[in-house]
Short mmCIF file of C-alpha atoms and ligand atoms in Angstrom, two decimals:
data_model
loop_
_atom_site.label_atom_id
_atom_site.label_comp_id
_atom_site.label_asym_id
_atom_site.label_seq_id
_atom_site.Cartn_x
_atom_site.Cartn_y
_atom_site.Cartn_z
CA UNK E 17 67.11 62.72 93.57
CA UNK E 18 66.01 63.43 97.14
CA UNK E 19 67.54 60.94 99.98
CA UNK E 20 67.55 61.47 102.96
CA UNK E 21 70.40 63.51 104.12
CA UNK E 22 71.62 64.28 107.88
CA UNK E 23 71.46 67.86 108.84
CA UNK E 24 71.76 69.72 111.76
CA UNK E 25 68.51 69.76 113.70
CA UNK E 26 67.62 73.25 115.17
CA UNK E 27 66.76 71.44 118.43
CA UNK E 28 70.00 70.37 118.52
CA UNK E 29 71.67 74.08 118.04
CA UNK E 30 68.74 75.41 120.89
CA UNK E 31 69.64 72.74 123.23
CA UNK E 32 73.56 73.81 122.71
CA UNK E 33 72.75 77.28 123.21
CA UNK E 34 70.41 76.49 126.24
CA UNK E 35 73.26 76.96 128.85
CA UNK E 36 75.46 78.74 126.65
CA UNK E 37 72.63 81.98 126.82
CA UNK E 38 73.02 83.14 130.54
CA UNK E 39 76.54 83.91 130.81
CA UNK E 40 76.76 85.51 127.05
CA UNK E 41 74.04 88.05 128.44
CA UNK E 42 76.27 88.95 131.06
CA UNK E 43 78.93 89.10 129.21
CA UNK E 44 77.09 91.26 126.48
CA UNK E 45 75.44 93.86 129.01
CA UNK E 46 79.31 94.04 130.63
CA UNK E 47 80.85 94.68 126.97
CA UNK E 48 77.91 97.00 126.10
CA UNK E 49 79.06 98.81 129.59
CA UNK E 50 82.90 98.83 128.80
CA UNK E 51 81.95 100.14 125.41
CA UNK E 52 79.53 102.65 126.69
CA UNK E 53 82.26 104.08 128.67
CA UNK E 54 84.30 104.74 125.18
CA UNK E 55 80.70 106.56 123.88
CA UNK E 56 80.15 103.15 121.83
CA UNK E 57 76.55 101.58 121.20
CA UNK E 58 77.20 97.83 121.44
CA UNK E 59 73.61 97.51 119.68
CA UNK E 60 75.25 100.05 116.78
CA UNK E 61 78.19 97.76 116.55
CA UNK E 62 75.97 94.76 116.68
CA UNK E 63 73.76 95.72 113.90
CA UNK E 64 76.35 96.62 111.46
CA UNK E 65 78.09 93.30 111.93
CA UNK E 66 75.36 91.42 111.55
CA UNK E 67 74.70 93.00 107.83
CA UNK E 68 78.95 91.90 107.64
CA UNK E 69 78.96 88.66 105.41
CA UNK E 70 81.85 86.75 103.60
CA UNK E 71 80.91 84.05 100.90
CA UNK E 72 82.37 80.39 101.36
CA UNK E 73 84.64 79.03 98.32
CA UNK E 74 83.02 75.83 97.33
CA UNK E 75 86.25 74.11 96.73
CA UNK E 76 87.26 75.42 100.65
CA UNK E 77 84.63 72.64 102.18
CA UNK E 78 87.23 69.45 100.35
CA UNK E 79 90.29 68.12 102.27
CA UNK E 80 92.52 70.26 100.50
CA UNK E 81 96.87 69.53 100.00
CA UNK E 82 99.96 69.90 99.31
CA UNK E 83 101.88 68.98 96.10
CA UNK E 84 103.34 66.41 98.17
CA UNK E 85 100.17 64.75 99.66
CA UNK E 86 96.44 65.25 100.54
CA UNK E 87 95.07 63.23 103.49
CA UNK E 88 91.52 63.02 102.29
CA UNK E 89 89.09 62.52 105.34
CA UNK E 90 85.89 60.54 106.12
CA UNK E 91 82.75 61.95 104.91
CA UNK E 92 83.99 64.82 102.69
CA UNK E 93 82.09 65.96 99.81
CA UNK E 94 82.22 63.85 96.47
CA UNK E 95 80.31 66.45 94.15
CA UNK E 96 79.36 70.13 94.26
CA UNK E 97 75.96 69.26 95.79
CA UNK E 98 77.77 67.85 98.83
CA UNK E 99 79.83 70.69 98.77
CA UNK E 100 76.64 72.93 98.77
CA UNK E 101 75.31 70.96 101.64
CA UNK E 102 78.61 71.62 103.74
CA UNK E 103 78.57 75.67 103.09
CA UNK E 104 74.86 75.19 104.55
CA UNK E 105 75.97 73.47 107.62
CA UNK E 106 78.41 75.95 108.00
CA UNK E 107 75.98 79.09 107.26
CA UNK E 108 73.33 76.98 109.45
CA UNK E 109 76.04 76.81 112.62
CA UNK E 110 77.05 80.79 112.00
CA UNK E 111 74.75 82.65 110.16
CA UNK E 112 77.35 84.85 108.37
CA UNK E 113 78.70 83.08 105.53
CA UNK E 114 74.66 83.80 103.10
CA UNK E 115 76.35 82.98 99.40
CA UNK E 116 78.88 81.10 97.97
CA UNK E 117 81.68 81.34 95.37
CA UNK E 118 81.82 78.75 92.46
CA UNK E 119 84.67 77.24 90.66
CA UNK E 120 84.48 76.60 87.22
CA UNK E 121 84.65 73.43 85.81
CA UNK E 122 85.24 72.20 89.15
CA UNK E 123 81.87 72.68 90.17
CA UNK E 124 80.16 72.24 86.59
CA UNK E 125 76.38 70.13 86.07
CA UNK E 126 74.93 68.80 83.54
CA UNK E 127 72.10 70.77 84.61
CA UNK E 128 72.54 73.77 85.92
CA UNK E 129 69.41 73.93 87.73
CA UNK E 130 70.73 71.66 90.24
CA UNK E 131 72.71 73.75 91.61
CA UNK E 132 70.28 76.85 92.06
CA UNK E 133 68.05 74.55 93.83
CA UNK E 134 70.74 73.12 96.29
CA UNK E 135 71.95 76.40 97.15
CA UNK E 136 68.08 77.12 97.26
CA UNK E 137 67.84 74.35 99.98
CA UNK E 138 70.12 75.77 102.13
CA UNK E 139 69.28 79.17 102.17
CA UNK E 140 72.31 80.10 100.08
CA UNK E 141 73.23 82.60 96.98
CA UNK E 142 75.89 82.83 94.50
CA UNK E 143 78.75 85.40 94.98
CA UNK E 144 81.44 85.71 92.64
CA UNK E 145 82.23 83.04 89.76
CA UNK E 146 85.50 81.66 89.58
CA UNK E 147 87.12 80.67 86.13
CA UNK E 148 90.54 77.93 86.09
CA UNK E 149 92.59 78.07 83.18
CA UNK E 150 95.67 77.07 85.40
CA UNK E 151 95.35 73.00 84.83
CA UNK E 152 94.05 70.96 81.94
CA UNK E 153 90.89 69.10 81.89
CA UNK E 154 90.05 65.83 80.74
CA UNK E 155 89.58 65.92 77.00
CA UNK E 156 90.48 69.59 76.69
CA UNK E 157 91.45 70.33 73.07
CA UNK E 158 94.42 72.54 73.87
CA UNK E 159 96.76 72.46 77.18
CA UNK E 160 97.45 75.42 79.23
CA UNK E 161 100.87 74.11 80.01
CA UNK E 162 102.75 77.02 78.68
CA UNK E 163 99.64 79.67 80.18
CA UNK E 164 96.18 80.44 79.18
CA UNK E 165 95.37 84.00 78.43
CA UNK E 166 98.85 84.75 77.76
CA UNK E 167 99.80 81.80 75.70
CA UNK E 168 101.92 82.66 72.49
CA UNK E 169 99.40 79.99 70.79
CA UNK E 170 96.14 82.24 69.67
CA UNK E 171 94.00 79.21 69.67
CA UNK E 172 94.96 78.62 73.54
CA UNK E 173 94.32 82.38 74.49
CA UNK E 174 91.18 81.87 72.43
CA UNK E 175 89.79 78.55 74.57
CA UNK E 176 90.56 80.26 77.90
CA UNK E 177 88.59 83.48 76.57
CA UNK E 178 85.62 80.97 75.99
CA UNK E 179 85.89 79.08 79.28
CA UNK E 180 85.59 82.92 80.76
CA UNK E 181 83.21 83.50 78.94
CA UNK E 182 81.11 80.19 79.69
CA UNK E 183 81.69 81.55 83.30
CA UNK E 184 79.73 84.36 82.65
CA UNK E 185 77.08 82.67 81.25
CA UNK E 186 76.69 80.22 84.04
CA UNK E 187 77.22 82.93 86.72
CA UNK E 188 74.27 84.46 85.32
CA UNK E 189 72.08 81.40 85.41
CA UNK E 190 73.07 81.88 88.89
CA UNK E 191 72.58 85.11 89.99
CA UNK E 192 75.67 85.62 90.63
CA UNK E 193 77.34 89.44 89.20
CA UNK E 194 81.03 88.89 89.55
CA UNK E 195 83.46 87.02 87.43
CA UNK E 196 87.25 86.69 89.20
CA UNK E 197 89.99 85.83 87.04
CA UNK E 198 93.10 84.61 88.58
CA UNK E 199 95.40 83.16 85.93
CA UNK E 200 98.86 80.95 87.21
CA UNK E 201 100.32 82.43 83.63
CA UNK E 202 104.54 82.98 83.84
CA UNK E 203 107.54 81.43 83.49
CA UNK E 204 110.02 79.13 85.09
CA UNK E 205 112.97 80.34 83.33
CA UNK E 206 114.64 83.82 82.64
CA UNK E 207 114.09 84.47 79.19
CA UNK E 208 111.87 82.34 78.84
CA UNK E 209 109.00 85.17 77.46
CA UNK E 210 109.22 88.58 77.02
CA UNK E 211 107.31 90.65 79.97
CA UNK E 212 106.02 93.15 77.73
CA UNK E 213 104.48 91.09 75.20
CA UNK E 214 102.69 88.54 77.52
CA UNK E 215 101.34 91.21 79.84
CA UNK E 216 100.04 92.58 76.05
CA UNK E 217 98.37 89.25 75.44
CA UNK E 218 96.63 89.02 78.26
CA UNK E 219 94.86 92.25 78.23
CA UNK E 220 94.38 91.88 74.58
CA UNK E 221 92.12 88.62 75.77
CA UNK E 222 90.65 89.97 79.04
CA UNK E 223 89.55 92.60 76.83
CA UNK E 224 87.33 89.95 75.10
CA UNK E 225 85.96 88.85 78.33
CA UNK E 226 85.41 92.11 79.33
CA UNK E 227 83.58 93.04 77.00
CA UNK E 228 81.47 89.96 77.63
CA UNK E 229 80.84 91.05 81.21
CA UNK E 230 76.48 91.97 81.28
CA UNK E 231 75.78 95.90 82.52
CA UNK E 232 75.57 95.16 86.16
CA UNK E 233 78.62 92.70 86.27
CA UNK E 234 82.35 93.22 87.76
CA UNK E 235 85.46 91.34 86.81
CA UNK E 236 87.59 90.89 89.55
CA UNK E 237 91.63 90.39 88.47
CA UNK E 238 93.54 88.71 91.07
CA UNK E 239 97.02 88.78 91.22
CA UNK E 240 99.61 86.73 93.11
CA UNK E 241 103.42 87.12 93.63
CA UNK E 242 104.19 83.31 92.43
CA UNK E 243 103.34 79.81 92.07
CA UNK E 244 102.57 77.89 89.93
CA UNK E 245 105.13 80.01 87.93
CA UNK E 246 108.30 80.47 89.87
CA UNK E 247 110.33 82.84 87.81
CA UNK E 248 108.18 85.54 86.97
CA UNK E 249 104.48 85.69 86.74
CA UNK E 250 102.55 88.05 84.33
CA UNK E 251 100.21 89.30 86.91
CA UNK E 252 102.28 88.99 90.43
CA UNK E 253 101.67 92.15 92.32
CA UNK E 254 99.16 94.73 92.85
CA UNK E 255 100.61 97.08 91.28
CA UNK E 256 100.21 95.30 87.55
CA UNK E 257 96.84 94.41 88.50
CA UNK E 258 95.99 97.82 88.69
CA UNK E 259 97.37 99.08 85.81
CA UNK E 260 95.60 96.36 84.15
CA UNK E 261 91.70 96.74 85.54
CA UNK E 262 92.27 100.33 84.62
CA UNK E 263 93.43 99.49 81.20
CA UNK E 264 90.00 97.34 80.52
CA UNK E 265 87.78 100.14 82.11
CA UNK E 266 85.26 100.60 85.26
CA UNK E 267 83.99 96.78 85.67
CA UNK E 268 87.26 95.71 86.38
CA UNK E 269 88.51 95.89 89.61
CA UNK E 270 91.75 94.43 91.78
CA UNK E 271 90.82 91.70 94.12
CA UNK E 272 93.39 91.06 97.39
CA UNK E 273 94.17 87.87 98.65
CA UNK E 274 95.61 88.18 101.56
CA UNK E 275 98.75 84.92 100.71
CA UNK E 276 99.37 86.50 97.00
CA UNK E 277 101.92 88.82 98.38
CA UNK E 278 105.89 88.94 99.28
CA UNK E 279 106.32 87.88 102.73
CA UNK E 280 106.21 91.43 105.00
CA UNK E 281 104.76 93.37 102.39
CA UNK E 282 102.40 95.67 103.93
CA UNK E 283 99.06 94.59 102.43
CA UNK E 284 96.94 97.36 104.37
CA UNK E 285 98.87 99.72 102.50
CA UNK E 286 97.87 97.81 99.18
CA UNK E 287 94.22 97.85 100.35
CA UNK E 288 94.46 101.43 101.00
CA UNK E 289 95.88 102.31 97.51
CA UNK E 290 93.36 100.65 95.97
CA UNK E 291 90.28 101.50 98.09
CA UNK E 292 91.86 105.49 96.90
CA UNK E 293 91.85 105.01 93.59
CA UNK E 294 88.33 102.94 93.76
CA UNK E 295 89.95 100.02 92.18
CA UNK E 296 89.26 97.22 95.17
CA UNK E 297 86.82 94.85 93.92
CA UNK E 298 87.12 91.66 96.45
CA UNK E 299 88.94 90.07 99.01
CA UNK E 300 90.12 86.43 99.99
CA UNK E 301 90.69 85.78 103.41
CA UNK E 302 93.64 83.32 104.73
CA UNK E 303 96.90 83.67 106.62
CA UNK E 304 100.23 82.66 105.55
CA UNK E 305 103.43 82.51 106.85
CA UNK E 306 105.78 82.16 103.61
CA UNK E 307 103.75 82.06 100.56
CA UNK E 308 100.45 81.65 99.34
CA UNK E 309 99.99 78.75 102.26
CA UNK E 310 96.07 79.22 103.01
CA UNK E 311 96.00 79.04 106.10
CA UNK E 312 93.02 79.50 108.41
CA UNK E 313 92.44 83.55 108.66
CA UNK E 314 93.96 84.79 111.43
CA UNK E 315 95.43 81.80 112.37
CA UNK E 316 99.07 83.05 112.25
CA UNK E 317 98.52 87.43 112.12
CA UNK E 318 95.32 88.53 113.77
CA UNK E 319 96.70 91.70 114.04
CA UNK E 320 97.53 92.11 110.37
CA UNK E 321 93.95 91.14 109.55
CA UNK E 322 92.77 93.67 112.10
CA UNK E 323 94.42 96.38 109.71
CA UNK E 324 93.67 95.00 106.71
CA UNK E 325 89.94 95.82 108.00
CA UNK E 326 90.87 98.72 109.73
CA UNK E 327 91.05 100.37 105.86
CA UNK E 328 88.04 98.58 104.71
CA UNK E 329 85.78 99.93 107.83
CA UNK E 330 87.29 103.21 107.70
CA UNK E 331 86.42 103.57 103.93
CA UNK E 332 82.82 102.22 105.02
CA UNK E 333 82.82 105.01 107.96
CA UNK E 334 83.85 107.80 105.07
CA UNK E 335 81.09 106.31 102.49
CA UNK E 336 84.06 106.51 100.31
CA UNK E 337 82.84 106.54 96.37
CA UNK E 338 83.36 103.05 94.53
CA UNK E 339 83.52 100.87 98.08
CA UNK E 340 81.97 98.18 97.57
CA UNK E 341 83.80 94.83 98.07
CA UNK E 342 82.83 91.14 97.89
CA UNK E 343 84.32 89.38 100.92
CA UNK E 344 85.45 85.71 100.12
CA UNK E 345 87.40 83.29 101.94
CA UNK E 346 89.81 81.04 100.21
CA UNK E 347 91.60 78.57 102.24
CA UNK E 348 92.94 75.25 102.13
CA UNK E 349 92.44 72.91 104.93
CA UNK E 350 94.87 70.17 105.05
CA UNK E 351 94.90 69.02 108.52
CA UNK E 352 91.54 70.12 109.86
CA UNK E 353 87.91 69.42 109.06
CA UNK E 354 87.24 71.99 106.27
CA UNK E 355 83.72 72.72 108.41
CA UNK E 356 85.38 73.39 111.16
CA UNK E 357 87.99 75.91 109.84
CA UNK E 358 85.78 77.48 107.33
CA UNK E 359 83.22 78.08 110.66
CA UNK E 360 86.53 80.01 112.96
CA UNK E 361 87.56 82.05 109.94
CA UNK E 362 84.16 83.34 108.66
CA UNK E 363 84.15 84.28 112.71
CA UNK E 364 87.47 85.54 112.58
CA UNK E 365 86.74 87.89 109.79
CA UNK E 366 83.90 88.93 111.48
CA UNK E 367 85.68 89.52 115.06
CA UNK E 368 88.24 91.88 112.81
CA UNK E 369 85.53 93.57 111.56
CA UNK E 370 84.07 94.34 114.93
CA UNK E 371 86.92 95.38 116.17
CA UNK E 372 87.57 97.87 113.45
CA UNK E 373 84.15 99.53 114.08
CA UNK E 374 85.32 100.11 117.38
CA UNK E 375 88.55 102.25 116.16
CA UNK E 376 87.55 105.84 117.86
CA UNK E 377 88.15 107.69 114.68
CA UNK E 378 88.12 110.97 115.65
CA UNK E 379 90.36 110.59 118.02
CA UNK E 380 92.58 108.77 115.77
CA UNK E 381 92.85 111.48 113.37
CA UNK E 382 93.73 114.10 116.03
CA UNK E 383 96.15 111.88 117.09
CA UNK E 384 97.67 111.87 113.26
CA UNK E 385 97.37 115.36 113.15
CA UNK E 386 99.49 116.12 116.11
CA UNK E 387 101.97 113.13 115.31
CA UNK E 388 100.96 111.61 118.50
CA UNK E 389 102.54 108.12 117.09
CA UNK E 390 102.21 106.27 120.41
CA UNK E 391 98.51 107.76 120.97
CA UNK E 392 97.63 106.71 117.49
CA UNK E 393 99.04 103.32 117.70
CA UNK E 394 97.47 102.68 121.06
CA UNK E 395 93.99 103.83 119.75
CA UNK E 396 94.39 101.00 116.99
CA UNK E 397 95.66 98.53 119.94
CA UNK E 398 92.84 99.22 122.06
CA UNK E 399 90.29 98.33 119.73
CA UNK E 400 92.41 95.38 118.50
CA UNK E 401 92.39 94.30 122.31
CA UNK E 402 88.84 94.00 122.93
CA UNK E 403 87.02 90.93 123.27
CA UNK E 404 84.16 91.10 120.59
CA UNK E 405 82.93 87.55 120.99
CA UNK E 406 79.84 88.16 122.85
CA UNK E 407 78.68 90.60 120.03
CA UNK E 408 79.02 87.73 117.21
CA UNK E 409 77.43 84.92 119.77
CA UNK E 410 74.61 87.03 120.55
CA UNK E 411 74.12 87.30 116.65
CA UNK E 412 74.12 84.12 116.57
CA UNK E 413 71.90 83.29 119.56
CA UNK E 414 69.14 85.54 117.72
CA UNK E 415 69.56 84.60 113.94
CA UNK E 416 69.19 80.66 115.72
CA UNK E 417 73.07 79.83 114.79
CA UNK E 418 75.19 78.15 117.77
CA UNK E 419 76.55 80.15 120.14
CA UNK E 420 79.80 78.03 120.20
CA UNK E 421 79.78 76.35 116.87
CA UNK E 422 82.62 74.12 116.79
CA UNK E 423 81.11 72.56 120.05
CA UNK E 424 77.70 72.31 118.52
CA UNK E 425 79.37 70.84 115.60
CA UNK E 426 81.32 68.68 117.01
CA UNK E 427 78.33 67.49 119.47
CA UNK E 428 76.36 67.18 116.06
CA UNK E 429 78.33 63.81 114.69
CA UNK E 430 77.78 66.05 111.06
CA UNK E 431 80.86 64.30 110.11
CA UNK E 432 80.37 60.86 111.57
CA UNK E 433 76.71 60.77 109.57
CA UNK E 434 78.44 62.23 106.39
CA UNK E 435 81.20 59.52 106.67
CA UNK E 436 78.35 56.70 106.39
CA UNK E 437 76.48 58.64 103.99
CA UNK E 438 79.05 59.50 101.09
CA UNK E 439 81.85 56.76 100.97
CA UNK E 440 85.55 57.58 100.11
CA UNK E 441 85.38 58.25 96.27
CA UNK E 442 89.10 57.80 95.96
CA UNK E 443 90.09 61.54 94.97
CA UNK E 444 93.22 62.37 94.20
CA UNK E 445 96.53 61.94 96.82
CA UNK E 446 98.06 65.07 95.55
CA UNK E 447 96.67 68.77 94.50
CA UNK E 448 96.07 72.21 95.97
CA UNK E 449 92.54 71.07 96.55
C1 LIG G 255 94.75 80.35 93.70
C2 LIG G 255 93.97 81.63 93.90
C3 LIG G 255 92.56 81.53 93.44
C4 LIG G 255 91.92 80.21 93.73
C5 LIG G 255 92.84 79.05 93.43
C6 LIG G 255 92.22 77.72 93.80
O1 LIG G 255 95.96 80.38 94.40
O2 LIG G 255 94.01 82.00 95.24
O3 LIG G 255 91.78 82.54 94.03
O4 LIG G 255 90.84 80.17 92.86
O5 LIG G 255 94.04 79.21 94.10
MN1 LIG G 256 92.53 83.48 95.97
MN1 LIG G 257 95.77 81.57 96.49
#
């Protein structure tokens, strides 16, 4: 099986970070002095980020599309072992992106062995499992053309309670202990099913799958405004999702992606609510500008990412009962080198996070408690403001990643070497992914 493969040589990532090291200790020690003045510990904030981690999505590391066109590039991955061997480069280059998140069948073996021992290779683990009952697959008995879990067909609901099932099982093999269930189930046309009823079927079969879910396992229900169904959609907002996880009982939590939303809706809010009511299971990172776009995070609102982990540190802070959150991106990269993207946002992330440890809190809750509005909002702002790179770089620097990784990268010819190595398999012109 084994040929040989480029990778990134560590000599090459030293030799970037060679001149890069100087000036990021000066900048560090003049951060650490700034931050000092604020009654900060830079080394604090630096250790807790560097325990911050946010799993790749395997299908994230393809050209992805539109449902117009994809563009596919040179050198992208053919198989889920290429894809593996992308999240590496990408975890080798950063050094905060340790597991990944699976698709299912997408990313189905024959044996599933392989895939342990690729991930194995590249120093990588399994987060959460991800099943697709939104699109047929080739020699599927039944179609999922009019939904999956909430089909009116029994037999359909039943196959798409298998293939979650099947998920399960494989996630185990894995390691990982996490099954997310997002389902494209609605309709195109008023009338065209009754809310109640569908919204009954579907927790009539996540109930099966629940109740498939091992001891130490979560399901995570993810809901999305609309798209593929543009009418209504049986599990659109976060409110329904909700209801539902606490209809099937304690594994079942509400994951947030951060496109699945009406445009302005105040998603910190939503994260809030659910962190409150110890419902928030997981996360997917993108931006958006309209619709479920995935986009790069932060590409388009940094600031709304800030807040978004302005909740999720300040539950961390409080040691609030039931936090516990798996961090995922899930983008689509349709004009950039997936690599390259999926490298900024897992930094991104990580810069929001950073700057969300640096919220003074105390402060902040005086300020509530005197309704100090501006004084509040400029304690936010301040934190938002400051310049956190040198405290991810000089992770880097010491866990041996690049300093500046798209420069690295780029110096690297990764994609050049891939380009020669895994020839255009043809995939398809059109899709999400
Ligand atoms: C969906 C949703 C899911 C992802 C698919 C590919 O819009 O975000 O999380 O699995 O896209
Ligand atoms: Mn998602
Ligand atoms: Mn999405």
């Amino acid at each position: 099986m084994s040929k040989s493969v480029y990778r990134v040589a560590q000599d090459h990532i030293d030799a970037a970070n060679a001149d890069l090291a100087p000036p990021l200790e000066r900048d560090y020690t003049h951060l650490g002095e700034q931050l000092d003045r604020r009654g900060v510990d830079i080394d604090r904030v630096r250790e807790r980020v560097g325990r911050f981690a946010v799993a790749l999505p395997t299908w994230g590391v393809g050209t992805g599309g539109t449902r117009f066109a994809r563009f596919p590039m040179d050198g992208e991955p053919r198989s889920v072992l290429e894809k593996i061997a992308d999240c590496g480069t990408i975890h080798q280059l950063v050094r905060a992106t340790p597991t990944i998140s699976p698709h299912f069948p997408w990313d189905r073996v024959s044996d599933i062995d392989d895939l342990k021992q690729a991930a194995a290779a590249e120093g990588l683990g399994f987060d959460a499992v991800n099943s697709n009952t939104f699109q047929d697959q080739a020699g599927q008995p039944l179609s999922y053309k009019f939904g999956s879990l909430t089909h009116t067909d029994p037999d359909v609901r039943a196959q798409a309670v298998a293939h979650n099932i099947e998920c399960i099982e494989t996630g185990r093999a894995l390691g990982s202990k996490a099954l997310t269930v997002w389902v494209g189930d609605g309709t195109n046309f008023p009338g065209q099913q009754p809310f109640i009823e569908s919204l009954e079927r579907y927790l009539d079969s996540m109930a099966k799958v629940y109740a498939a879910l091992p001891d130490d396992w979560r399901v995570f229900l993810e809901h999305k405004h609309y798209e593929p169904a543009f009418y209504s959609t049986v599990i659109a907002d976060w409110g329904t999702n909700y209801l539902c996880a606490r209809e099937l009982g304690p594994k079942a939590h509400c994951l947030v992606d951060l496109g699945h939303h009406a445009p302005n809706t105040n998603i910190e809010m939503i994260v809030a609510r659910l962190i409150q009511f110890e419902k928030l299971g997981g996360f997917h990172f993108n931006d958006s500008k309209y619709g479920d776009d995935d986009l790069d995070s932060g590409a388009i609102d940094p600031f709304q990412l800030f807040l978004v982990m302005n909740e999720l540190a300040d539950a961390e802070d409080q040691g609030r009962s039931g936090f516990d959150p798996a961090y995922m991106l899930d983008q689509s990269h349709n004009v950039t080198d997936p690599i390259e993207s999926l490298m900024l946002s897992a930094m991104e992330v990580q810069h929001a996070y950073a700057r969300a440890l640096l919220v003074d809190r105390p402060a902040l809750r005086a300020a509530q408690q005197n309704n100090d509005a501006l004084l509040a909002n400029r304690i936010l702002k301040s934190a938002y403001e400051t310049n956190v790179a040198p405290i991810t770089a000089t992770l880097r620097l010491r866990k041996g990643a690049a300093i500046d990784p798209l420069a690295a990268y780029r110096q690297s010819g990764y994609r050049k070497a891939k380009a020669a190595e895994r020839p255009s398999a043809g995939g398809p012109s059109a899709g999400i992914v």
